[in-house]
Short mmCIF file of C-alpha atoms in Angstrom, two decimals:
data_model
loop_
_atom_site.label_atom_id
_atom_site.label_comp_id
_atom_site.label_asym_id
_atom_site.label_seq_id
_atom_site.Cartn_x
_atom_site.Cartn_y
_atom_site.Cartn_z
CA UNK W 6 111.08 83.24 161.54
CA UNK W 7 110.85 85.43 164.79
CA UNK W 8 107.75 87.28 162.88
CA UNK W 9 106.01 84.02 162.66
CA UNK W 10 106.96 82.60 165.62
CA UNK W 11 105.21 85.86 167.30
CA UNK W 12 102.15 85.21 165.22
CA UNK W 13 101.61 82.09 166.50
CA UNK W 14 102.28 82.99 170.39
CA UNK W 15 100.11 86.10 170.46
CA UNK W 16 97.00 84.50 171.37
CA UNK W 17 99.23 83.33 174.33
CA UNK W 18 100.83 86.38 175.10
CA UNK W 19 97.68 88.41 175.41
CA UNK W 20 96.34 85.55 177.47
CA UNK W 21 99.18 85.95 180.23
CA UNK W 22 99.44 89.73 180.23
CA UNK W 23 95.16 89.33 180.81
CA UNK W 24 96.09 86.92 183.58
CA UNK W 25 98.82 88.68 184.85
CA UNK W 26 96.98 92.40 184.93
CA UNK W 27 94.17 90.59 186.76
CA UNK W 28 96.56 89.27 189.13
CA UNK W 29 98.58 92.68 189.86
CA UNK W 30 94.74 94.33 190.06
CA UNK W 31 93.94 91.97 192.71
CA UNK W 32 97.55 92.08 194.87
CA UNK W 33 96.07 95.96 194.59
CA UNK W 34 92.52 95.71 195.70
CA UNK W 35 91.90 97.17 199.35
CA UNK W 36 88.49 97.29 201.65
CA UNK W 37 87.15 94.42 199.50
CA UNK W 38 83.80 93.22 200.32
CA UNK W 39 82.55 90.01 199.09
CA UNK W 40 79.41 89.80 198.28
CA UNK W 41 77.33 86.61 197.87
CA UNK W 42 74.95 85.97 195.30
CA UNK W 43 71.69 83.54 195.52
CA UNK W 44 72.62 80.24 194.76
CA UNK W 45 70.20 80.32 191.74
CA UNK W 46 72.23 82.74 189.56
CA UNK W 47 75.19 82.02 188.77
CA UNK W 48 76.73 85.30 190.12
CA UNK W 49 79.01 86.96 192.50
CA UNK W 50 80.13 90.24 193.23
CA UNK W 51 82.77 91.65 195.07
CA UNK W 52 82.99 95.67 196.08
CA UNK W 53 86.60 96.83 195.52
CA UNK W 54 87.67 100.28 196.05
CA UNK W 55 86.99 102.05 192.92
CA UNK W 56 84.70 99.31 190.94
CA UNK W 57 82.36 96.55 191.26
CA UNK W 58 83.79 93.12 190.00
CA UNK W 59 81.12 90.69 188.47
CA UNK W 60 81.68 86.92 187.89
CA UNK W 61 78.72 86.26 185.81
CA UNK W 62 78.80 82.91 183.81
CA UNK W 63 82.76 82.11 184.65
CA UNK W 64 83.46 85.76 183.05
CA UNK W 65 85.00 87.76 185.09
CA UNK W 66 83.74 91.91 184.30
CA UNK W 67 84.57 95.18 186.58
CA UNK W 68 82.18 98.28 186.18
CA UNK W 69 82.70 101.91 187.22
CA UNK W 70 80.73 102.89 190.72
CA UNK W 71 80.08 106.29 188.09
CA UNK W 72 79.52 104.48 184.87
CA UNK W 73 77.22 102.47 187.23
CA UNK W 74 75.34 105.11 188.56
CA UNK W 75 74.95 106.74 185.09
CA UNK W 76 73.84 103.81 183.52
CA UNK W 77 70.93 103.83 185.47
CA UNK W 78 67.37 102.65 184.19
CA UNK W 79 65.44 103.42 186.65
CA UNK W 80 62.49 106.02 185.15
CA UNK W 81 63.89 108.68 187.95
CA UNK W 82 67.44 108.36 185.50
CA UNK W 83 66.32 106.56 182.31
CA UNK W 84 63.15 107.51 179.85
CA UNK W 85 62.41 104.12 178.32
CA UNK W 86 60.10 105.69 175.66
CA UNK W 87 62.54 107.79 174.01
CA UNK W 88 65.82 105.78 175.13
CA UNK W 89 67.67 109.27 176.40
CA UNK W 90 69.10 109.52 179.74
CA UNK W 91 67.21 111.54 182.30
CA UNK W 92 69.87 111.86 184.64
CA UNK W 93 72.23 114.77 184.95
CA UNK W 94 75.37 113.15 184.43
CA UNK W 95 77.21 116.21 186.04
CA UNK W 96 75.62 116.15 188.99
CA UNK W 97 77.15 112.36 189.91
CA UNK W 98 79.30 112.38 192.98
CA UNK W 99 82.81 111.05 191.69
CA UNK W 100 83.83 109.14 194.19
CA UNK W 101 80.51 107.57 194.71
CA UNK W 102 79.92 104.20 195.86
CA UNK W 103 76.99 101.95 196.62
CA UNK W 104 75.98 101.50 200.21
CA UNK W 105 74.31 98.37 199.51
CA UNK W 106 74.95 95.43 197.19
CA UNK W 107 73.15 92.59 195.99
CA UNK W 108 72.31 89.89 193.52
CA UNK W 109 68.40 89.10 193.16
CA UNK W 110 66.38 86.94 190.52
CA UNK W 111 68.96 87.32 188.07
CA UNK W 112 69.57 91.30 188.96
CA UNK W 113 72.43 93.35 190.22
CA UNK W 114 70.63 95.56 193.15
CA UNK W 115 72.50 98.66 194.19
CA UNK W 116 71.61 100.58 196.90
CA UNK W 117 73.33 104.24 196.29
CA UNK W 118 73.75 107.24 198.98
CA UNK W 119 70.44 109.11 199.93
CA UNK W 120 68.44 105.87 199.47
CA UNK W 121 68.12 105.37 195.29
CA UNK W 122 68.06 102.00 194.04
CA UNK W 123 69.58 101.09 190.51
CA UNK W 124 68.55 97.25 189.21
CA UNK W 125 70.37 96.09 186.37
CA UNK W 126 70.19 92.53 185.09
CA UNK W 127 73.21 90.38 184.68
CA UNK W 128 72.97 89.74 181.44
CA UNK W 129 72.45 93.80 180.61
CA UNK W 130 75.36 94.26 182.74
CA UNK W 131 77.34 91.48 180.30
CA UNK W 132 76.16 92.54 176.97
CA UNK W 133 77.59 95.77 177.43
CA UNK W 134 80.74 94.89 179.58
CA UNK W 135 83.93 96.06 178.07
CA UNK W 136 85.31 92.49 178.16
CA UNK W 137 82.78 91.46 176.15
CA UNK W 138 82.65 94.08 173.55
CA UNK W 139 86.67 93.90 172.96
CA UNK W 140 86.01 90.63 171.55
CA UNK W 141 83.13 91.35 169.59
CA UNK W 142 82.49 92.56 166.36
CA UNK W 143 80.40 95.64 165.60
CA UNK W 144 79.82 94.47 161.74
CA UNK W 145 80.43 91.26 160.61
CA UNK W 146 81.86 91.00 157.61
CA UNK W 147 83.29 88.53 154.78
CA UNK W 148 86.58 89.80 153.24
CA UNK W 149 86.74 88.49 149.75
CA UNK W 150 89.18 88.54 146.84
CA UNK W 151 87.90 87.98 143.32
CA UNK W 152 87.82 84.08 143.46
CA UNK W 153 85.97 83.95 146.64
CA UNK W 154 83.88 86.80 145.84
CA UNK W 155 82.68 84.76 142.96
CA UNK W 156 82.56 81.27 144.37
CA UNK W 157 80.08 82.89 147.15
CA UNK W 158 77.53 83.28 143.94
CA UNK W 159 75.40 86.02 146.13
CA UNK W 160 72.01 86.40 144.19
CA UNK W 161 71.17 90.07 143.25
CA UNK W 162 67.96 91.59 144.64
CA UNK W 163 64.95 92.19 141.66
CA UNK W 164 63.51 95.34 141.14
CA UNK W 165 60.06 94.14 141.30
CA UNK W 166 60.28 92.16 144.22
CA UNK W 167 62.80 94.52 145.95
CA UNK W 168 60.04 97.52 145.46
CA UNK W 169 57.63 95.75 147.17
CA UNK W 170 58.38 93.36 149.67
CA UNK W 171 60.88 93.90 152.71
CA UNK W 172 62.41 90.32 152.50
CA UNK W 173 63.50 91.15 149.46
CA UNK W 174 65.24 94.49 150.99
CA UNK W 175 66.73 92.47 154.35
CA UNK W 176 68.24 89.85 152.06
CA UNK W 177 70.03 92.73 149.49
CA UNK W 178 71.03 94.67 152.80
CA UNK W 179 72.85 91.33 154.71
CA UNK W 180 74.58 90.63 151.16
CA UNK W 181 75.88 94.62 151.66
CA UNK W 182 76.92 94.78 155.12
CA UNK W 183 78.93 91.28 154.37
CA UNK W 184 80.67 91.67 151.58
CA UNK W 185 80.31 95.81 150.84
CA UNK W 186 78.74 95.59 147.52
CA UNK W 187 75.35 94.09 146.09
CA UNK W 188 73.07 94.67 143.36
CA UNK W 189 70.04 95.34 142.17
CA UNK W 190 68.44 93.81 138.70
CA UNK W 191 66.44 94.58 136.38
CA UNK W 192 65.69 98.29 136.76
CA UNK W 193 64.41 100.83 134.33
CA UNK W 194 67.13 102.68 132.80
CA UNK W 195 66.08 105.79 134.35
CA UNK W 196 67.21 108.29 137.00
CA UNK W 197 64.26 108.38 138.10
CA UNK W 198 63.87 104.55 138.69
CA UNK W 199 67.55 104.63 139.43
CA UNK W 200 66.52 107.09 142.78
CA UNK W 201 63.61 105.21 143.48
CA UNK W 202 65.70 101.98 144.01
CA UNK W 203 68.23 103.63 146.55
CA UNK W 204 65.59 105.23 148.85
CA UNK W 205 64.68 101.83 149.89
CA UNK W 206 67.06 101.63 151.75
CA UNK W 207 68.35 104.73 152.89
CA UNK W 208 68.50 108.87 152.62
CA UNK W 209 70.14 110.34 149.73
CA UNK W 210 73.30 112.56 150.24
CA UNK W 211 73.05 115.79 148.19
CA UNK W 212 76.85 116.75 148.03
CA UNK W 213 78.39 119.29 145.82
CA UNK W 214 78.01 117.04 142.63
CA UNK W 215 74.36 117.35 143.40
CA UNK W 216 71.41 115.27 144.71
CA UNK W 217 71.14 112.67 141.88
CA UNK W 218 73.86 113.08 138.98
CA UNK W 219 73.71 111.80 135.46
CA UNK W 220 77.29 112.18 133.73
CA UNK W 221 79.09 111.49 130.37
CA UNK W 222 83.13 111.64 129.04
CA UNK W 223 81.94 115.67 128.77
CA UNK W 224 84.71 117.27 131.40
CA UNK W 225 81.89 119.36 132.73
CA UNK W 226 83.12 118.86 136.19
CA UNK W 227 86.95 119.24 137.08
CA UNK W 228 87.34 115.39 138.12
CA UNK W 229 89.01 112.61 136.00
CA UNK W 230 85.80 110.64 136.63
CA UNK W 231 84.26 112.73 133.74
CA UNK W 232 86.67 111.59 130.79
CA UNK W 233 86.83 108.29 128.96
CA UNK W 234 90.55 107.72 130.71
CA UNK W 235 90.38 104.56 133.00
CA UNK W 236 90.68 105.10 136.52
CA UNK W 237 92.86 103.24 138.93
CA UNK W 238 91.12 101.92 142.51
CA UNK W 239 89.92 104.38 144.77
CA UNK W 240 87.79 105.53 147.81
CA UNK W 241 85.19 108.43 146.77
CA UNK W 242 85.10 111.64 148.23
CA UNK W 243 88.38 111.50 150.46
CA UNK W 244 88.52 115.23 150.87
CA UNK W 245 85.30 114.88 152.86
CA UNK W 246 85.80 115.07 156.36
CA UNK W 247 82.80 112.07 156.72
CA UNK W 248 83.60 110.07 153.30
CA UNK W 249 80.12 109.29 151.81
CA UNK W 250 79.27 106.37 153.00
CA UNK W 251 77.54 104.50 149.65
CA UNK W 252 78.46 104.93 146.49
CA UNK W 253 75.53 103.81 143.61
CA UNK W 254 75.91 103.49 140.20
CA UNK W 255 73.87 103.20 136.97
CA UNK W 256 75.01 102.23 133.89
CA UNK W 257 72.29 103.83 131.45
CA UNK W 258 73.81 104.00 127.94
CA UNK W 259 76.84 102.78 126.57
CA UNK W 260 77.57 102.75 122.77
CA UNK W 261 81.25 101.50 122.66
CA UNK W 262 83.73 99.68 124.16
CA UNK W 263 85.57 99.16 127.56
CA UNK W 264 84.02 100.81 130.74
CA UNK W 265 84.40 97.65 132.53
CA UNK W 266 83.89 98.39 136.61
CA UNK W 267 86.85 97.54 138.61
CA UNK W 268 86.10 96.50 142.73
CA UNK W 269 88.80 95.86 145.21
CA UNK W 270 87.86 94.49 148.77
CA UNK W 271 89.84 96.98 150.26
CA UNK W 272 89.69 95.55 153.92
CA UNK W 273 90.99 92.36 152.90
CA UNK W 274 93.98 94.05 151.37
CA UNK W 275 94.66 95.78 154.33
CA UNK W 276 94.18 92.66 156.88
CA UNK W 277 96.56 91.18 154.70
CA UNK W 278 98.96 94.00 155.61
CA UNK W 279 98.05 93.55 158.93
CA UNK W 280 99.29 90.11 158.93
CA UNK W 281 102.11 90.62 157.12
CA UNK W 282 103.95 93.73 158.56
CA UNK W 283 101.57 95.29 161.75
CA UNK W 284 104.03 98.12 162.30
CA UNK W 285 103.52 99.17 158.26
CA UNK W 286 99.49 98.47 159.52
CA UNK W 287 99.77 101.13 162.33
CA UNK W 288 101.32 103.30 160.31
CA UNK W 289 98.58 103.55 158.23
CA UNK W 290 96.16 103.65 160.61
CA UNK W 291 97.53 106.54 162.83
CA UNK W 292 99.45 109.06 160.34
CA UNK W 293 96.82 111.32 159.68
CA UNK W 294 96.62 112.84 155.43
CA UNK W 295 94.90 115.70 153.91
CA UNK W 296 93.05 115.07 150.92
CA UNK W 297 91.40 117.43 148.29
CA UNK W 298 89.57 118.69 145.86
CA UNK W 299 89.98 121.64 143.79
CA UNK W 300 87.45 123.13 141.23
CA UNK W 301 87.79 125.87 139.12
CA UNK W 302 85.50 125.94 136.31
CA UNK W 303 82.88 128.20 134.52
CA UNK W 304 80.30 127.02 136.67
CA UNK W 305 81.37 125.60 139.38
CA UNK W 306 83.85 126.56 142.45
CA UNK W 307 84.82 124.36 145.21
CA UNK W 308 88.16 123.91 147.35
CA UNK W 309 87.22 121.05 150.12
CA UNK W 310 89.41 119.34 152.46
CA UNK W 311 89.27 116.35 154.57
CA UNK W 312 91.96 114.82 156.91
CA UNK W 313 92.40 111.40 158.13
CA UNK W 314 94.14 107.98 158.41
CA UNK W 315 94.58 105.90 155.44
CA UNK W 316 92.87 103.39 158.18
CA UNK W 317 90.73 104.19 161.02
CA UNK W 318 90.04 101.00 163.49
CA UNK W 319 88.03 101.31 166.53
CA UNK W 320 90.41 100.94 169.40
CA UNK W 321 88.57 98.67 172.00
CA UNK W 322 88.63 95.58 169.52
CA UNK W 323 91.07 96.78 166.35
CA UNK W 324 88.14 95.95 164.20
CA UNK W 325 88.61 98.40 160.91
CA UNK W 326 85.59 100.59 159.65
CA UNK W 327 86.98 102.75 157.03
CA UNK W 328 89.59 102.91 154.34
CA UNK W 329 90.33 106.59 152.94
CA UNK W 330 92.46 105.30 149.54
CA UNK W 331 92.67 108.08 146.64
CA UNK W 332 95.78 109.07 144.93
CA UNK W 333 94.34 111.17 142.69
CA UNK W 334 92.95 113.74 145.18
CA UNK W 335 96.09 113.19 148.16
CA UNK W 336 97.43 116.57 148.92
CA UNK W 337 100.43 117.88 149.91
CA UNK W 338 102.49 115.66 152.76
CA UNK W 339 102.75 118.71 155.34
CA UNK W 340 101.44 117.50 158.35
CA UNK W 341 103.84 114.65 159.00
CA UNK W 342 107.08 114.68 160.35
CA UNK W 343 110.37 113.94 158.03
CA UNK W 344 111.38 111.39 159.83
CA UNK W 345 107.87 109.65 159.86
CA UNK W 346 107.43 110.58 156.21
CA UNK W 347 109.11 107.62 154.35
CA UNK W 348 108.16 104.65 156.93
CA UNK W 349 104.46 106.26 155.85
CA UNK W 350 105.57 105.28 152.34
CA UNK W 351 106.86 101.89 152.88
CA UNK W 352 103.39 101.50 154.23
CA UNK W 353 101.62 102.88 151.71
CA UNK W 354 103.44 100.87 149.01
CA UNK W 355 102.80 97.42 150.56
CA UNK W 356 98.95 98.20 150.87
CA UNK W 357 98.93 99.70 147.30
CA UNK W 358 101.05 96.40 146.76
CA UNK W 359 97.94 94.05 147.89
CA UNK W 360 95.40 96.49 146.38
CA UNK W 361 97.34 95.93 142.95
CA UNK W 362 97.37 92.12 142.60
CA UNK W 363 95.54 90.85 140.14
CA UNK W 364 93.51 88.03 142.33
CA UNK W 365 92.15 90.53 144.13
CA UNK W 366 90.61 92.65 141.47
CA UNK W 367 86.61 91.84 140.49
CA UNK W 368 86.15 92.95 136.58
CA UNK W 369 81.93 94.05 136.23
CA UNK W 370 80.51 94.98 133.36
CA UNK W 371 77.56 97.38 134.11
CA UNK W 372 74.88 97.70 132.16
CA UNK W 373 71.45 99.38 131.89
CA UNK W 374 69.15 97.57 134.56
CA UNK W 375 72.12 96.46 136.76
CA UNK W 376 72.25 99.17 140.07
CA UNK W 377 75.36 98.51 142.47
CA UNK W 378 75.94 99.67 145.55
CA UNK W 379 79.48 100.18 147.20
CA UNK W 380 80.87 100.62 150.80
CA UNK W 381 82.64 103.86 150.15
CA UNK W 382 84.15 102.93 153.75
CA UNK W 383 85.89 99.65 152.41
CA UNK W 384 85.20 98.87 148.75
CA UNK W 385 87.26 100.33 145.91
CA UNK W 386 86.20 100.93 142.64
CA UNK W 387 87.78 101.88 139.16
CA UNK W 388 86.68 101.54 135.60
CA UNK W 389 88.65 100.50 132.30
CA UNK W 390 89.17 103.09 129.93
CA UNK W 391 86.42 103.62 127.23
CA UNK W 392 85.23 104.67 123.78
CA UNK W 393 81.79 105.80 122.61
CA UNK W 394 79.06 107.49 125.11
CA UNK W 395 79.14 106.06 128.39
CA UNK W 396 76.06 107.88 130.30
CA UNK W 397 76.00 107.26 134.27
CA UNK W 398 73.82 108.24 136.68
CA UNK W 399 73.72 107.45 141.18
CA UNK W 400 74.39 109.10 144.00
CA UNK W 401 75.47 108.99 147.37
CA UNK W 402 73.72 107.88 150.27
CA UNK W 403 74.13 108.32 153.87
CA UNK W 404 75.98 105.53 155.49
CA UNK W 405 74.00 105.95 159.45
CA UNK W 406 70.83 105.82 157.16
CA UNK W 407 71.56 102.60 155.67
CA UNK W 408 72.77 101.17 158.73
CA UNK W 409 69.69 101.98 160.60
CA UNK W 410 67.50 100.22 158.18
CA UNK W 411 69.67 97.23 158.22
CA UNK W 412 68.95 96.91 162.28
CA UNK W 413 65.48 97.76 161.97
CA UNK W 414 65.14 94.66 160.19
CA UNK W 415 67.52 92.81 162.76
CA UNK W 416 70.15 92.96 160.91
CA UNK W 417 73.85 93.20 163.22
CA UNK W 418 75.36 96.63 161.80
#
């Protein structure tokens, strides 16, 4: 009862320990200046001792006199035509202030030591406020389990019209960035087709499984992925220090039975931990694991290691932007304290818990023609276990490439 009780006052809380850190900030303040702003803009400012407050549209915001100064576009500081910073950050006096300060047309107009004169506009100044952005989202997203995955119906992309026309592409790459996985129709049962369809959108990531792979149930790598054993959910490439960011897949051949692909929203599983038990959430998200991968074959030699946090969130807003999630390539606990150890495995078994349940799973049967693409960063896959030959061919693709093409086209990513 006390857990839900604090669920529903948190809002509140956070709203009087706001109001009541503005309030011990201001009993604080010394020298102020207040500073008037034109009665057309709906601005003040007020100079304290080591920032500048702004009250632009009833939201209060306080900037740096440094960050200020640094964040400079005037061309002396700022080259507009490449968007890189001309000013030597370095060479910013510390404990600089502004001699002058005013609001005009809309603009904050600072006046600095040895005459230099940095204009900002108010709603620059807002957009990239740090009130602002520890409310907002840096990728929207719809977290989905299997029922409201379906009931969302998202259309696949066509290869015809997705080779040719960038609505097409904008359309397949908003489905992505929502939901973490889309598809792609009707394409030729080829690798080669298969590569042509992914570098519309982004770079391919050669790794050490190659540029573009094409496998079978041969064991010709030393992964369980080549075998005809099913597979249980999982994020790729966890030993990676940078998980790849997209996983594709092609379902060429298949002359038997099974194979069915297996996708877990793994964000919603873990928001639902989050809700549930945040201490277990924490856990996750700040014990840091080493994952690997070990080869030894004939042809092929490869020890790699990556180490992270089941979860990593950014911390301004708690927003999550990547799930590392593979049993099968964990290493050895050795990094983590005894005492820390089995709280880490409380947590682990209540997000393995949500992973597990059977709403959340989404059963897809590939097959030659249909391309998916996965969030490595959030979406799980796994496959049923399968008889006959089961040929598959993808890649990997790089995730900042994919996001850049998705804001090119406007896209929020």
């Amino acid at each position: 009862m006390s857990v839900m009780l604090h669920r529903i006052l948190r809002p509140a809380l956070k709203q009087a320990q706001l109001l009541s850190a503005i309030k011990n900030k201001q009993q604080l303040w010394r020298h102020e200046t207040l500073v008037s702003a034109s009665s057309a803009c709906d601005a003040t400012i007020r100079s304290l001792e080591d920032c500048l407050e702004v009250n632009y549209g009833g939201a209060p915001m306080w900037f740096d006199y440094v960050w200020l100064r640094d964040h400079c576009r005037s061309d002396a500081s700022y080259n507009s035509s490449t968007n890189q910073r001309n000013l030597d950050t370095a060479s910013i006096d510390l404990s600089i202030r502004p001699d002058n300060t005013t609001v005009q047309d809309g603009h904050l107009v600072l006046t600095w030591p040895g005459g230099h004169v940095s204009k900002y506009s108010l709603s620059w100044l807002a957009e990239n406020s740090y009130e602002k952005n520890k409310q907002s989202t840096i990728q929207p997203r719809i977290l989905w389990n299997s029922d409201t995955y379906k009931k969302a119906n998202i259309p696949s992309a066509k290869w015809k019209s997705f080779m040719s026309c960038d609505d097409e592409v904008k359309n397949f790459l908003q489905n992505y960035l929502l939901y973490g996985i889309a598809f792609v129709d009707d394409v030729p049962a080829t690798v080669e087709a298969t590569e042509a369809v992914t570098q519309r959108v982004s770079l391919i990531r050669e790794t050490t499984y190659g540029r573009m792979w094409c496998f079978t149930s041969d064991f010709s790598r030393g992964d369980s992925a080549y075998s005809q054993l099913g597979l249980d959910r999982h994020t790729d490439t966890s030993y990676f220090q940078e998980p790849c960011g997209i996983q594709v897949f092609h379902c060429l051949k298949h002359e038997g039975t099974g194979g069915r692909t297996l996708l877990v929203d793994g964000f919603y599983a873990a928001e639902k931990v989050r809700q549930q038990s945040p201490e277990n959430f924490e856990l996750l998200a700040k014990v840091p694991i080493r994952h690997e991968y070990i080869e030894k074959s004939e042809n092929h030699r490869n020890h790699m290691t990556g180490i992270g946090p089941v979860l990593n969130v950014y911390p301004w807003n708690d927003e999550m932007y990547l799930i590392r999630y593979n049993n099968y390539d964990r290493s050895v606990i050795n990094i983590v304290p005894h005492d820390l150890v089995r709280r880490w495995y409380v947590a682990h078994r209540e997000l393995t818990n949500e992973l597990r349940r059977p709403e959340n799973e989404l059963w897809v049967k590939l097959t030659p023609g249909k391309v998916i693409f996965i969030d490595n960063w959030r979406v799980m896959h796994g496959r049923d276990s399968f008889t006959g030959l089961r040929q598959l061919c993808g890649c990997y693709l790089t995730r900042d490439d994919v996001l850049s093409s998705a804001r090119v086209f406007g896209l929020q990513a």
